[in-house]
Short mmCIF file of C-alpha atoms in Angstrom, two decimals:
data_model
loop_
_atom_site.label_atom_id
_atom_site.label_comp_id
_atom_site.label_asym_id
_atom_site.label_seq_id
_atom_site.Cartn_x
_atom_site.Cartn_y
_atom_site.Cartn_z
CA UNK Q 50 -10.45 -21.78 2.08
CA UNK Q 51 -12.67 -24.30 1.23
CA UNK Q 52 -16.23 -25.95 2.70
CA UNK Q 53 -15.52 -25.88 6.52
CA UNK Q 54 -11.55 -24.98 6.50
CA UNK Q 55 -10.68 -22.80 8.55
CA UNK Q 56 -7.60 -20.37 8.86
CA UNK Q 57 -4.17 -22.07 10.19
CA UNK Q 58 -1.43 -20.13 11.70
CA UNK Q 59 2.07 -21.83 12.58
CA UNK Q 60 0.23 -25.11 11.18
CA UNK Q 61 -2.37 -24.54 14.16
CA UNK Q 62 -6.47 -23.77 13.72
CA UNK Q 63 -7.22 -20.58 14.57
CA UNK Q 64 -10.83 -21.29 15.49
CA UNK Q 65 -9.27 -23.89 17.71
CA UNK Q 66 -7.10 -21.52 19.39
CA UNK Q 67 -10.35 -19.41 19.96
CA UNK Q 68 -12.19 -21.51 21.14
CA UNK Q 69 -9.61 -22.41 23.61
CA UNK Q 70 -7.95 -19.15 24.92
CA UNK Q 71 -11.38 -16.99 23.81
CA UNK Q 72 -11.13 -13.57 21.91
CA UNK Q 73 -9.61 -11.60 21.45
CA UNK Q 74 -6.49 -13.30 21.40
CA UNK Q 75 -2.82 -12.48 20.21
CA UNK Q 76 -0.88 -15.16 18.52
CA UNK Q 77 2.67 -15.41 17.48
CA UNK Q 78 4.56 -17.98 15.45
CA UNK Q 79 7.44 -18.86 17.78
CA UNK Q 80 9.28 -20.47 14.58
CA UNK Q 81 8.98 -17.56 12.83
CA UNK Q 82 9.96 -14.95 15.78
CA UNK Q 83 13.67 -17.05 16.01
CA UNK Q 84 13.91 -17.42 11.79
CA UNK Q 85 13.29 -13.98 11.12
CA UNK Q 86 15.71 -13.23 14.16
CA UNK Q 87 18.68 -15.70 12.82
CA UNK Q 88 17.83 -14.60 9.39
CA UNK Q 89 18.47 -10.84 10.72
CA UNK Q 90 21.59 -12.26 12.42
CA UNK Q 91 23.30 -13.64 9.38
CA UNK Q 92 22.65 -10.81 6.68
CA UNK Q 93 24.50 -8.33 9.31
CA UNK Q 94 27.28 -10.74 9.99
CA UNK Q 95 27.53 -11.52 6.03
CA UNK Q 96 27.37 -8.00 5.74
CA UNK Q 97 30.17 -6.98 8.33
CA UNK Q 98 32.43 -9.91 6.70
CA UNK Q 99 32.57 -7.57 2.95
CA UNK Q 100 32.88 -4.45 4.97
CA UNK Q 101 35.68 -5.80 7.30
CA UNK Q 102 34.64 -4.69 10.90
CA UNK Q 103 36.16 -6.83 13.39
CA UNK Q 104 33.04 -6.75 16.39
CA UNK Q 105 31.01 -9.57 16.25
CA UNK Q 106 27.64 -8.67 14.90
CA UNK Q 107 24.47 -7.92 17.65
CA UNK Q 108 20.80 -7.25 17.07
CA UNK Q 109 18.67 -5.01 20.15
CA UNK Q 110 15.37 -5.37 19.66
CA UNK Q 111 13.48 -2.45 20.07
CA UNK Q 112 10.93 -3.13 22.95
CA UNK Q 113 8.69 -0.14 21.87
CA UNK Q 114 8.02 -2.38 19.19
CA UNK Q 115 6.42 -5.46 21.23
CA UNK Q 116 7.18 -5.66 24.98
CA UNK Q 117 5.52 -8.84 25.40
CA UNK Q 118 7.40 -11.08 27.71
CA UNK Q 119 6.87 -14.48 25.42
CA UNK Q 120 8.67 -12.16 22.31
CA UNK Q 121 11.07 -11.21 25.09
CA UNK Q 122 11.74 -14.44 26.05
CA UNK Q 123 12.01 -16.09 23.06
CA UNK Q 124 14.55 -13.28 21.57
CA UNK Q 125 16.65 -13.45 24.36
CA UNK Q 126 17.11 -17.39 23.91
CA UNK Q 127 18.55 -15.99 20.78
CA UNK Q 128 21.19 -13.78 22.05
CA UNK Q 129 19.47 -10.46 21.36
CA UNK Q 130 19.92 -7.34 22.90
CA UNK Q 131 17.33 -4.72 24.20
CA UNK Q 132 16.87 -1.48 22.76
CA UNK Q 133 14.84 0.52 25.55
CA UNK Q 134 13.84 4.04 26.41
CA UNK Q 135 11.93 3.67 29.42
CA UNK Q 136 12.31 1.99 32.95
CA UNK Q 137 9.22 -0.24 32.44
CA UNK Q 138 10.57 -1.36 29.02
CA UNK Q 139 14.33 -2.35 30.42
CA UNK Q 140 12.31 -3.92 33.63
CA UNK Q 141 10.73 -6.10 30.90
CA UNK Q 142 13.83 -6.85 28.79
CA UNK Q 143 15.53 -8.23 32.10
CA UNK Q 144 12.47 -10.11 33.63
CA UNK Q 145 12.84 -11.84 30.03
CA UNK Q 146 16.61 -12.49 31.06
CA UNK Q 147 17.66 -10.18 28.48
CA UNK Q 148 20.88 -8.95 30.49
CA UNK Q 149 21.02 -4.77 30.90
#
């Protein structure tokens, strides 16, 4: 970064965000959350294709990993499944309409 630039995440200023939502902040690429999810999606089902298996292909996210509801959300748009291991984390999986 040159003179003045200033760090851009999913194309948006981070200073800007800042400055907006104050510190400290969390920020996630929506774009990438659903590309890396589709991208997931495909390898398996290429995958199940050479090995022959007959069920349809489905990714559980494992909530342990990141239960926030936005990630939630957005991953259950995508068809995913939950992978849980508490009562708080399938209470968040469903409140993100992530079905049981």
């Amino acid at each position: 970064m040159e003179g003045g630039e200033h760090l851009h995440f999913g194309g948006v200023d981070v200073v800007e965000l800042a400055e907006r939502f104050g510190t400290p902040l969390i920020v996630t690429d929506e774009a990438r959350v659903r590309e890396n999810f589709r991208a997931y999606k495909e390898a398996f089902s290429a995958f199940k294709e050479e090995v022959a298996v007959v069920e349809d292909v489905e990714i559980y996210y494992a909530v342990k990993a990141n239960w926030s509801l936005a990630i939630l959300r957005i991953l259950a748009t995508e068809g995913s499944g939950a992978d849980v291991v508490s009562d708080f984390e399938l209470k968040s999986a469903m409140l993100a309409g992530i079905p049981p």
